[in-house]
CSV table of C-alpha atoms in Angstrom, one decimal:
chain,number,residue,atom,x,y,z
A,239,MET,CA,147.9,109.6,12.6
A,240,ASP,CA,144.7,107.3,12.5
A,241,GLN,CA,144.8,104.5,14.9
A,242,SER,CA,144.1,101.9,12.3
A,243,LEU,CA,147.4,102.4,10.7
A,244,ARG,CA,148.9,101.5,14.1
A,245,PRO,CA,150.2,97.5,14.5
A,246,VAL,CA,147.8,95.5,16.4
A,247,VAL,CA,149.5,93.8,19.6
A,248,ASP,CA,149.0,91.1,22.2
A,249,GLU,CA,152.3,89.8,23.5
A,250,THR,CA,149.7,87.6,26.1
A,251,ARG,CA,148.4,85.8,23.1
A,252,GLY,CA,150.9,86.3,20.5
A,253,ILE,CA,149.7,88.4,17.8
A,254,TYR,CA,151.3,90.9,15.9
A,255,ARG,CA,149.4,92.5,13.0
A,256,VAL,CA,150.6,95.0,10.6
A,257,PRO,CA,147.8,97.3,8.7
A,258,ARG,CA,148.3,97.1,4.8
A,259,ARG,CA,146.9,100.6,4.4
A,260,ALA,CA,150.7,101.5,5.8
A,261,PHE,CA,152.1,100.2,2.0
A,262,VAL,CA,149.8,101.9,-0.1
A,263,ASP,CA,148.1,105.1,2.1
A,264,GLN,CA,150.3,108.4,0.6
A,265,SER,CA,149.8,110.3,3.6
A,266,VAL,CA,151.9,107.5,5.4
A,267,PHE,CA,154.5,107.6,2.8
A,268,GLU,CA,155.0,111.5,3.5
A,269,ARG,CA,155.0,111.2,7.3
A,270,GLU,CA,157.8,108.6,7.0
A,271,CYS,CA,159.6,110.7,4.9
A,272,ARG,CA,159.6,113.4,7.8
A,273,ALA,CA,159.9,111.2,10.9
A,274,ILE,CA,162.2,108.4,9.4
A,275,PHE,CA,164.3,109.5,6.5
A,276,ASP,CA,164.6,113.0,7.3
A,277,LYS,CA,165.6,112.1,11.3
A,278,CYS,CA,167.7,108.8,10.9
A,279,TRP,CA,171.3,108.0,10.5
A,280,LEU,CA,171.5,106.8,6.8
A,281,TYR,CA,174.1,105.0,4.9
A,282,LEU,CA,176.1,107.4,2.5
A,283,GLY,CA,179.7,105.2,1.8
A,284,HIS,CA,182.3,103.2,2.7
A,285,ALA,CA,185.7,104.5,2.9
A,286,SER,CA,187.6,102.3,0.5
A,287,GLU,CA,185.1,103.9,-1.9
A,288,LEU,CA,187.6,107.2,-1.4
A,289,PRO,CA,191.2,105.2,-1.7
A,290,ASN,CA,193.3,108.7,-2.3
A,291,PRO,CA,192.9,112.3,-1.3
A,292,GLY,CA,190.9,114.0,-4.3
A,293,ASP,CA,188.1,111.1,-4.4
A,294,PHE,CA,184.7,111.6,-4.6
A,295,VAL,CA,181.3,109.7,-5.4
A,296,THR,CA,178.1,110.9,-6.0
A,297,ARG,CA,174.7,109.4,-4.7
A,298,LYS,CA,170.9,110.2,-3.6
A,299,VAL,CA,170.0,109.6,0.3
A,300,ALA,CA,167.0,110.4,0.7
A,301,GLY,CA,166.3,112.2,-2.2
A,302,ARG,CA,168.9,114.6,-1.7
A,303,PRO,CA,172.1,114.7,-4.3
A,304,MET,CA,174.9,114.3,-2.4
A,305,LEU,CA,178.9,114.4,-2.9
A,306,PHE,CA,180.9,112.5,-0.4
A,307,THR,CA,184.4,113.4,-0.9
A,308,ARG,CA,188.2,113.2,0.4
A,309,ASP,CA,190.2,116.6,0.7
A,310,LYS,CA,193.9,116.3,0.3
A,311,GLU,CA,193.9,116.1,4.1
A,312,ASP,CA,192.6,113.1,4.4
A,313,LYS,CA,189.2,114.5,5.7
A,314,TYR,CA,186.0,113.0,4.4
A,315,HIS,CA,183.5,115.2,3.6
A,316,ALA,CA,179.5,115.1,2.8
A,317,LEU,CA,178.3,117.6,0.8
A,318,ILE,CA,175.1,118.4,-0.5
A,319,ASN,CA,175.6,118.3,-4.4
A,320,THR,CA,173.6,121.4,-5.2
A,321,CYS,CA,175.0,125.0,-6.2
A,322,PRO,CA,174.0,127.5,-3.8
A,323,HIS,CA,173.5,130.4,-6.6
A,324,ARG,CA,171.1,128.5,-8.8
A,325,GLY,CA,170.8,125.1,-7.5
A,326,ALA,CA,172.3,123.0,-10.2
A,327,VAL,CA,174.5,119.6,-9.3
A,328,VAL,CA,177.8,121.2,-9.0
A,329,CYS,CA,179.4,117.2,-9.8
A,330,ARG,CA,177.8,115.5,-12.7
A,331,GLU,CA,180.0,112.5,-12.9
A,332,ARG,CA,179.3,109.1,-10.5
A,333,LYS,CA,182.7,109.1,-9.3
A,334,GLY,CA,186.3,110.0,-9.6
A,335,SER,CA,189.2,112.3,-8.6
A,336,SER,CA,189.3,116.1,-8.7
A,337,PRO,CA,190.2,118.9,-6.2
A,338,ALA,CA,187.3,121.4,-7.0
A,339,PHE,CA,184.1,121.3,-9.0
A,340,GLN,CA,182.8,123.6,-11.3
A,341,CYS,CA,178.8,124.4,-11.8
A,342,MET,CA,178.3,123.7,-15.5
A,343,TYR,CA,175.2,127.0,-14.8
A,344,HIS,CA,177.6,129.9,-14.3
A,345,GLY,CA,180.8,128.9,-13.6
A,346,TRP,CA,181.1,128.7,-10.2
A,347,VAL,CA,183.9,126.5,-8.7
A,348,PHE,CA,184.0,125.0,-5.3
A,349,ALA,CA,187.1,123.2,-3.9
A,350,ASN,CA,186.3,119.4,-2.3
A,351,THR,CA,185.7,120.6,1.0
A,352,GLY,CA,182.8,122.7,0.1
A,353,ARG,CA,184.2,126.3,0.0
A,354,LEU,CA,183.6,128.3,-2.7
A,355,MET,CA,186.8,129.0,-4.9
A,356,VAL,CA,185.9,131.3,-7.9
A,357,VAL,CA,182.9,133.1,-8.8
A,358,PRO,CA,183.0,134.2,-12.5
A,359,GLY,CA,182.2,138.2,-12.9
A,360,HIS,CA,183.1,138.7,-9.1
A,361,ALA,CA,183.4,142.5,-9.6
A,362,GLY,CA,179.8,142.4,-9.6
A,363,TYR,CA,179.6,141.2,-6.0
A,364,PRO,CA,181.0,142.5,-2.6
A,365,ALA,CA,184.3,142.4,-2.0
A,366,ASP,CA,183.9,139.6,0.5
A,367,TYR,CA,181.1,137.7,-1.1
A,368,LYS,CA,183.0,134.3,-1.7
A,369,GLU,CA,183.3,134.3,2.4
A,370,ASP,CA,180.2,134.0,2.7
A,371,PRO,CA,179.0,131.0,4.6
A,372,GLY,CA,175.5,130.6,2.6
A,373,LYS,CA,177.6,130.9,-0.8
A,374,GLN,CA,179.4,127.6,0.8
A,375,LEU,CA,178.2,124.2,-0.9
A,376,SER,CA,176.0,122.8,2.3
A,377,HIS,CA,177.1,120.2,4.5
A,378,ALA,CA,174.9,117.2,5.5
A,379,PRO,CA,173.6,118.8,9.3
A,380,ARG,CA,175.8,115.6,10.7
A,381,PHE,CA,178.0,113.3,9.0
A,382,ASP,CA,180.1,110.4,11.3
A,383,ARG,CA,181.5,107.1,10.5
A,384,PHE,CA,181.7,103.9,12.4
A,385,GLY,CA,184.9,102.3,11.2
A,386,ASP,CA,184.7,102.4,7.4
A,387,PHE,CA,180.9,102.8,6.9
A,388,PHE,CA,180.1,106.5,6.9
A,389,PHE,CA,176.6,108.3,7.8
A,390,VAL,CA,174.7,111.2,7.8
A,391,SER,CA,171.8,112.5,9.2
A,392,PHE,CA,169.8,115.8,7.8
A,393,ALA,CA,168.3,116.3,11.3
A,394,ALA,CA,170.5,119.2,13.3
A,395,ASP,CA,170.3,117.4,16.6
A,396,GLY,CA,169.5,113.8,17.8
A,397,GLU,CA,171.3,110.7,19.3
A,398,ASP,CA,175.3,110.1,18.4
A,399,LEU,CA,176.0,107.4,15.7
A,400,ALA,CA,177.0,104.8,17.9
A,401,THR,CA,174.3,105.2,20.5
A,402,TYR,CA,171.7,104.8,17.6
A,403,LEU,CA,173.7,102.0,15.9
A,404,ALA,CA,173.4,100.0,19.5
A,405,GLY,CA,173.8,96.2,18.9
A,406,ALA,CA,174.5,96.7,15.3
A,407,GLY,CA,177.7,98.3,15.6
A,408,ASP,CA,179.1,94.4,17.1
A,409,TYR,CA,178.0,93.2,13.8
A,410,LEU,CA,179.4,95.8,11.8
A,411,LYS,CA,182.9,95.2,13.8
A,412,LEU,CA,182.2,91.3,13.1
A,413,VAL,CA,182.0,92.3,9.1
A,414,SER,CA,185.2,94.3,9.2
A,415,GLU,CA,187.4,91.8,11.3
A,416,GLN,CA,187.1,89.6,8.3
A,417,SER,CA,190.4,91.4,7.2
A,418,ALA,CA,193.6,92.5,8.8
A,419,LYS,CA,194.1,95.0,6.1
A,420,GLY,CA,190.7,96.8,6.0
A,421,MET,CA,187.5,95.6,4.0
A,422,THR,CA,186.8,97.0,0.6
A,423,ILE,CA,184.0,97.8,-1.8
A,424,VAL,CA,184.6,96.1,-5.4
A,425,GLY,CA,183.5,97.1,-8.4
A,426,GLY,CA,180.6,99.1,-9.5
A,427,THR,CA,177.1,99.5,-8.0
A,428,GLN,CA,174.2,97.3,-8.6
A,429,GLU,CA,171.2,99.5,-9.4
A,430,TYR,CA,167.5,98.2,-9.6
A,431,SER,CA,163.9,99.2,-8.7
A,432,ILE,CA,161.3,97.6,-7.2
A,433,ARG,CA,157.4,97.9,-7.8
A,434,GLY,CA,156.8,97.6,-4.0
A,435,ASN,CA,156.8,99.3,-0.5
A,436,TRP,CA,160.1,99.7,0.8
A,437,LYS,CA,159.3,98.3,4.3
A,438,LEU,CA,158.4,95.0,2.5
A,439,LEU,CA,162.2,95.0,1.5
A,440,ALA,CA,163.2,95.9,5.2
A,441,GLU,CA,161.1,92.7,6.4
A,442,ASN,CA,162.5,90.5,3.6
A,443,SER,CA,165.7,90.9,4.4
A,444,VAL,CA,165.9,89.5,8.1
A,445,ASP,CA,163.2,87.2,6.7
A,446,GLY,CA,164.5,83.6,7.8
A,447,TYR,CA,161.0,82.2,7.5
A,448,HIS,CA,160.6,82.3,3.3
A,449,ALA,CA,163.9,80.9,2.6
A,450,ALA,CA,163.0,77.3,2.1
A,451,SER,CA,160.0,77.8,0.1
A,452,THR,CA,160.9,81.4,-2.2
A,453,HIS,CA,164.2,80.2,-2.6
A,454,SER,CA,163.8,76.5,-3.0
A,455,THR,CA,165.5,76.4,-6.8
A,456,TYR,CA,168.7,77.7,-5.0
A,457,LEU,CA,168.5,75.3,-2.2
A,458,GLU,CA,168.0,72.4,-4.6
A,459,TYR,CA,170.9,73.8,-7.0
A,460,LEU,CA,173.0,73.6,-4.1
A,461,LYS,CA,172.1,69.5,-3.2
A,462,ASN,CA,172.5,69.0,-6.9
A,463,ALA,CA,176.0,71.0,-7.9
A,464,ASN,CA,178.4,68.1,-7.5
A,465,GLY,CA,180.3,68.8,-4.1
A,466,SER,CA,179.1,72.4,-4.0
A,467,THR,CA,177.5,71.5,-0.5
A,468,HIS,CA,177.7,69.8,2.8
A,469,ASP,CA,175.2,68.3,5.3
A,470,THR,CA,174.7,71.7,7.4
A,471,ARG,CA,170.9,72.7,7.7
A,472,LEU,CA,169.8,76.0,8.1
A,473,ALA,CA,169.3,76.8,11.5
A,474,GLY,CA,170.1,79.7,13.8
A,475,PHE,CA,168.6,82.5,16.1
A,476,GLY,CA,167.1,85.9,15.7
A,477,HIS,CA,168.5,88.8,17.7
A,478,ASP,CA,167.1,92.0,18.3
A,479,LEU,CA,170.0,94.8,18.1
A,480,GLY,CA,168.0,98.0,19.4
A,481,ASN,CA,166.6,100.5,17.7
A,482,GLY,CA,164.7,98.9,14.9
A,483,HIS,CA,167.6,96.8,14.1
A,484,ALA,CA,167.7,93.2,14.1
A,485,VAL,CA,169.7,90.5,12.7
A,486,ILE,CA,169.5,86.5,12.3
A,487,GLU,CA,172.9,84.6,12.4
A,488,TYR,CA,172.5,80.8,11.2
A,489,PHE,CA,174.2,78.0,9.9
A,490,ALA,CA,173.8,77.3,6.3
A,491,PRO,CA,174.6,75.0,3.5
A,492,TRP,CA,176.8,76.8,1.5
A,493,GLY,CA,180.7,77.8,1.1
A,494,ARG,CA,182.0,81.1,2.4
A,495,PRO,CA,185.1,82.5,1.2
A,496,ILE,CA,186.4,83.8,4.2
A,497,ALA,CA,186.5,80.5,5.8
A,498,ASN,CA,183.8,77.8,5.3
A,499,TRP,CA,184.9,75.2,3.0
A,500,ILE,CA,182.7,73.2,0.6
A,501,PRO,CA,184.2,70.4,-1.5
A,502,LEU,CA,183.5,72.1,-4.8
A,503,TRP,CA,186.2,74.3,-4.0
A,504,GLY,CA,189.1,71.1,-4.3
A,505,GLU,CA,192.6,70.9,-2.8
A,506,GLU,CA,193.5,74.4,-3.5
A,507,GLY,CA,190.8,76.0,-2.0
A,508,LYS,CA,191.0,73.9,0.9
A,509,ARG,CA,194.7,75.3,1.8
A,510,GLU,CA,193.3,79.0,1.3
A,511,ILE,CA,190.3,78.4,3.6
A,512,GLU,CA,192.7,76.8,6.2
A,513,ALA,CA,195.1,79.5,5.7
A,514,ILE,CA,192.2,82.3,6.7
A,515,GLN,CA,190.9,80.5,9.6
A,516,GLN,CA,194.4,80.1,11.3
A,517,ASP,CA,194.9,84.1,10.8
A,518,LEU,CA,191.1,84.7,11.9
A,519,THR,CA,191.9,82.4,15.1
A,520,ALA,CA,195.2,84.0,15.7
A,521,ARG,CA,193.9,87.6,15.9
A,522,LEU,CA,190.8,87.2,17.3
A,523,GLY,CA,190.5,84.0,19.0
A,524,GLN,CA,189.0,80.7,18.5
A,525,GLU,CA,185.4,81.6,19.5
A,526,ARG,CA,185.0,85.1,17.5
A,527,ALA,CA,187.0,83.5,14.7
A,528,ASP,CA,184.5,80.4,13.9
A,529,ARG,CA,181.7,83.1,14.5
A,530,ILE,CA,183.0,84.9,11.6
A,531,ALA,CA,184.0,82.0,9.3
A,532,LYS,CA,181.3,79.4,10.5
A,533,GLN,CA,178.0,81.7,10.7
A,534,SER,CA,175.7,83.6,8.2
A,535,ARG,CA,174.2,86.6,9.2
A,536,ASN,CA,171.4,89.1,7.3
A,537,MET,CA,171.3,92.5,9.3
A,538,ILE,CA,168.9,95.4,8.8
A,539,ILE,CA,170.0,99.0,10.1
A,540,PHE,CA,167.0,100.8,10.9
A,541,PRO,CA,165.5,102.0,8.3
A,542,ASN,CA,167.3,100.9,5.6
A,543,LEU,CA,170.9,99.8,5.2
A,544,VAL,CA,171.1,95.5,5.0
A,545,ILE,CA,174.5,93.8,5.5
A,546,ASN,CA,174.4,90.4,3.8
A,547,ASP,CA,177.3,88.7,4.9
A,548,VAL,CA,176.3,84.9,3.7
A,549,MET,CA,178.5,83.3,0.4
A,550,ALA,CA,179.4,86.6,-0.3
A,551,ILE,CA,178.8,89.8,1.4
A,552,THR,CA,176.4,92.7,0.2
A,553,VAL,CA,175.9,96.1,1.5
A,554,ARG,CA,172.3,97.4,0.5
A,555,THR,CA,170.2,100.4,0.8
A,556,PHE,CA,166.9,101.1,-0.6
A,557,TRP,CA,165.2,104.5,-0.9
A,558,PRO,CA,161.3,104.9,-1.6
A,559,THR,CA,160.1,107.2,-4.1
A,560,ALA,CA,156.3,106.7,-3.6
A,561,PRO,CA,154.2,104.1,-1.4
A,562,ASP,CA,154.8,101.7,-4.2
A,563,TYR,CA,158.0,102.0,-5.7
A,564,MET,CA,161.9,101.9,-4.3
A,565,GLU,CA,165.0,102.0,-5.7
A,566,VAL,CA,168.0,100.0,-4.4
A,567,ASN,CA,171.7,100.0,-4.3
A,568,ALA,CA,174.0,97.7,-3.8
A,569,TRP,CA,177.8,97.0,-3.5
A,570,ALA,CA,179.8,93.8,-2.9
A,571,LEU,CA,182.0,94.1,0.2
A,572,ALA,CA,185.8,91.9,0.6
A,573,PRO,CA,188.7,91.7,2.5
A,574,ALA,CA,191.2,94.0,0.6
A,575,GLU,CA,194.0,91.2,1.0
A,576,GLU,CA,192.2,88.4,-0.2
A,577,SER,CA,193.5,85.9,-3.3
A,578,GLU,CA,192.7,85.9,-6.8
A,579,TRP,CA,191.6,82.5,-6.3
A,580,LEU,CA,189.2,83.6,-3.2
A,581,ARG,CA,187.7,86.5,-5.3
A,582,LYS,CA,186.8,84.8,-8.0
A,583,PHE,CA,184.6,82.3,-5.8
A,584,ARG,CA,183.2,85.2,-3.8
A,585,LEU,CA,182.0,87.2,-6.6
A,586,PHE,CA,180.7,84.1,-8.3
A,587,ASN,CA,178.7,83.6,-5.0
A,588,PHE,CA,177.8,87.2,-5.4
A,589,THR,CA,176.6,87.8,-8.7
A,590,GLU,CA,175.1,83.8,-8.3
A,591,PHE,CA,172.3,84.6,-5.2
A,592,LEU,CA,172.7,87.9,-4.2
A,593,GLY,CA,172.9,89.7,-7.3
A,594,PRO,CA,169.9,91.1,-9.4
A,595,GLY,CA,170.0,88.9,-12.0
A,596,GLY,CA,170.8,85.7,-9.0
A,597,PHE,CA,168.9,82.9,-7.6
A,598,ALA,CA,167.8,85.0,-4.8
A,599,THR,CA,166.8,88.8,-5.6
A,600,PRO,CA,164.6,88.0,-8.7
A,601,ASP,CA,162.9,85.7,-6.5
A,602,ASP,CA,162.6,88.2,-3.6
A,603,VAL,CA,161.2,91.2,-5.8
A,604,GLU,CA,158.9,88.9,-6.9
A,605,ALA,CA,157.3,88.3,-4.0
A,606,ILE,CA,157.5,91.9,-3.0
A,607,GLU,CA,155.8,92.7,-6.1
A,608,LYS,CA,152.7,90.4,-5.6
A,609,CYS,CA,152.4,91.3,-2.1
A,610,GLN,CA,151.8,95.1,-3.4
A,611,VAL,CA,149.4,93.7,-5.4
A,612,GLY,CA,147.6,92.1,-3.1
A,613,TYR,CA,147.3,95.4,-0.9
A,614,GLN,CA,144.9,96.7,-3.6
A,615,ALA,CA,142.7,94.8,-1.3
A,616,SER,CA,143.7,96.2,1.6
A,617,ARG,CA,140.3,97.6,2.7
A,618,GLU,CA,138.8,94.3,2.8
A,619,ALA,CA,141.9,91.9,3.7
A,620,GLN,CA,143.5,94.2,6.2
A,621,TYR,CA,146.4,93.3,8.1
A,622,ASN,CA,149.4,91.2,7.8
A,623,ASP,CA,150.7,88.7,10.6
A,624,ILE,CA,154.2,88.7,11.8
A,625,SER,CA,153.6,86.6,15.1
A,626,ARG,CA,155.5,83.8,14.0
A,627,GLY,CA,157.8,82.7,17.3
A,628,MET,CA,156.1,85.1,19.6
A,629,LEU,CA,155.3,82.7,22.5
A,630,ARG,CA,158.6,80.3,21.6
A,631,GLU,CA,160.5,79.9,24.9
A,632,GLY,CA,164.4,79.5,24.7
A,633,GLY,CA,164.7,82.7,22.5
A,634,SER,CA,163.5,83.3,18.5
A,635,ALA,CA,164.7,80.9,15.8
A,636,TYR,CA,166.1,82.3,12.7
A,637,ASP,CA,162.9,81.7,10.9
A,638,ASP,CA,160.7,83.4,13.4
A,639,GLU,CA,159.2,87.0,12.8
A,640,LEU,CA,161.1,88.8,16.1
A,641,GLN,CA,163.3,90.9,13.4
A,642,MET,CA,160.3,92.1,11.3
A,643,ARG,CA,158.3,93.3,14.9
A,644,CYS,CA,161.8,94.9,15.9
A,645,PHE,CA,161.7,97.1,12.9
A,646,TRP,CA,157.6,98.0,13.0
A,647,ASN,CA,157.9,98.9,16.8
A,648,GLU,CA,160.6,101.4,16.1
A,649,TRP,CA,158.4,102.2,12.8
A,650,ASP,CA,155.5,102.6,15.2
A,651,ARG,CA,157.7,104.8,17.8
A,652,ARG,CA,158.9,107.1,15.1
A,653,VAL,CA,155.9,108.0,13.0
A,654,GLN,CA,153.8,108.3,16.5
A,655,GLU,CA,156.1,110.9,17.5
A,656,TYR,CA,156.8,113.0,14.9
A,657,GLY,CA,154.8,116.3,15.4
A,658,ALA,CA,153.7,115.1,18.8
């Protein structure tokens, strides 16, 4: 790849610059699709989306139509949702429960394991036609789970999922441990699109530096809403989790329905929160319980899975369809056994800040789209600067830019190695 499309790095002088052409160049976008989205482990779904045998959901992963199923033996499958006969999708529903799927074109029927069951007019085919491996629904080349988080890879070989996740695995456990009975996806999917390059949202998702300015309206709202906040200031650290994954972990001035009470929630809420804190401490010990309850986290799992464990939890993916366009999917995650009272405030927090109509997402979308507009001048104004904190001693602060550099180092490694 053209060397002018690589980051400019000088560790000694604390310089890290990213070429803006990487956000607009069609050839870079096409290389990313092959080098990153065809090679990495990508999030497919959560076990709680398939609570019973026979359940399924459909969605797109890296442009592919996928069918995520649970069969009668409680085995999960990641099937490519395209008929091997003529290519039509065999399941057109978003989700549901069914032991089999019938292609609407010629009526071929497939089990939720992918096995071909019925071929209308079978006399026109050889006797063993249905057993031909090429006539079954294709499975994702690799499919694995980490806890209740399921991933696929379209590469036939490569590192296993646990190795790929590296340090991000402990943070997925940290989220899962909020419940003794398992976490669950709540309600439906939030879907929206952004007229911006996908890497801008990857950066934004772990960018603590922008919070005070971009989200000043929300922070001001917290101060003015009677009793809704406390004196905790935004402060914490950024961590490199390996393989391009990164997280910021910090204290923040908002209530967390897992176990961080604020006055707005009153005495009833205080009793609820104290009970959760006691349960966490009994199950996990004081130190880990305090970490779960008192600290917020924003994590990027390379390339495009975001876990925001803040005033609520969102699981978010974003998929590029062009250099300047992406499609976003987001789900709310919560403890399965959560009380009605806590669930109400969790969902209020989720829609108030994290949802596409909340305080944060419209601000972030506006910032990303305005950056993309600015990149129209990428030949004259060539670089972004993400060097903040490079020369800081004592570890990276939550509002430094270590997290973006982790992402870009992995991005650069993968696009350089592709085809080498």
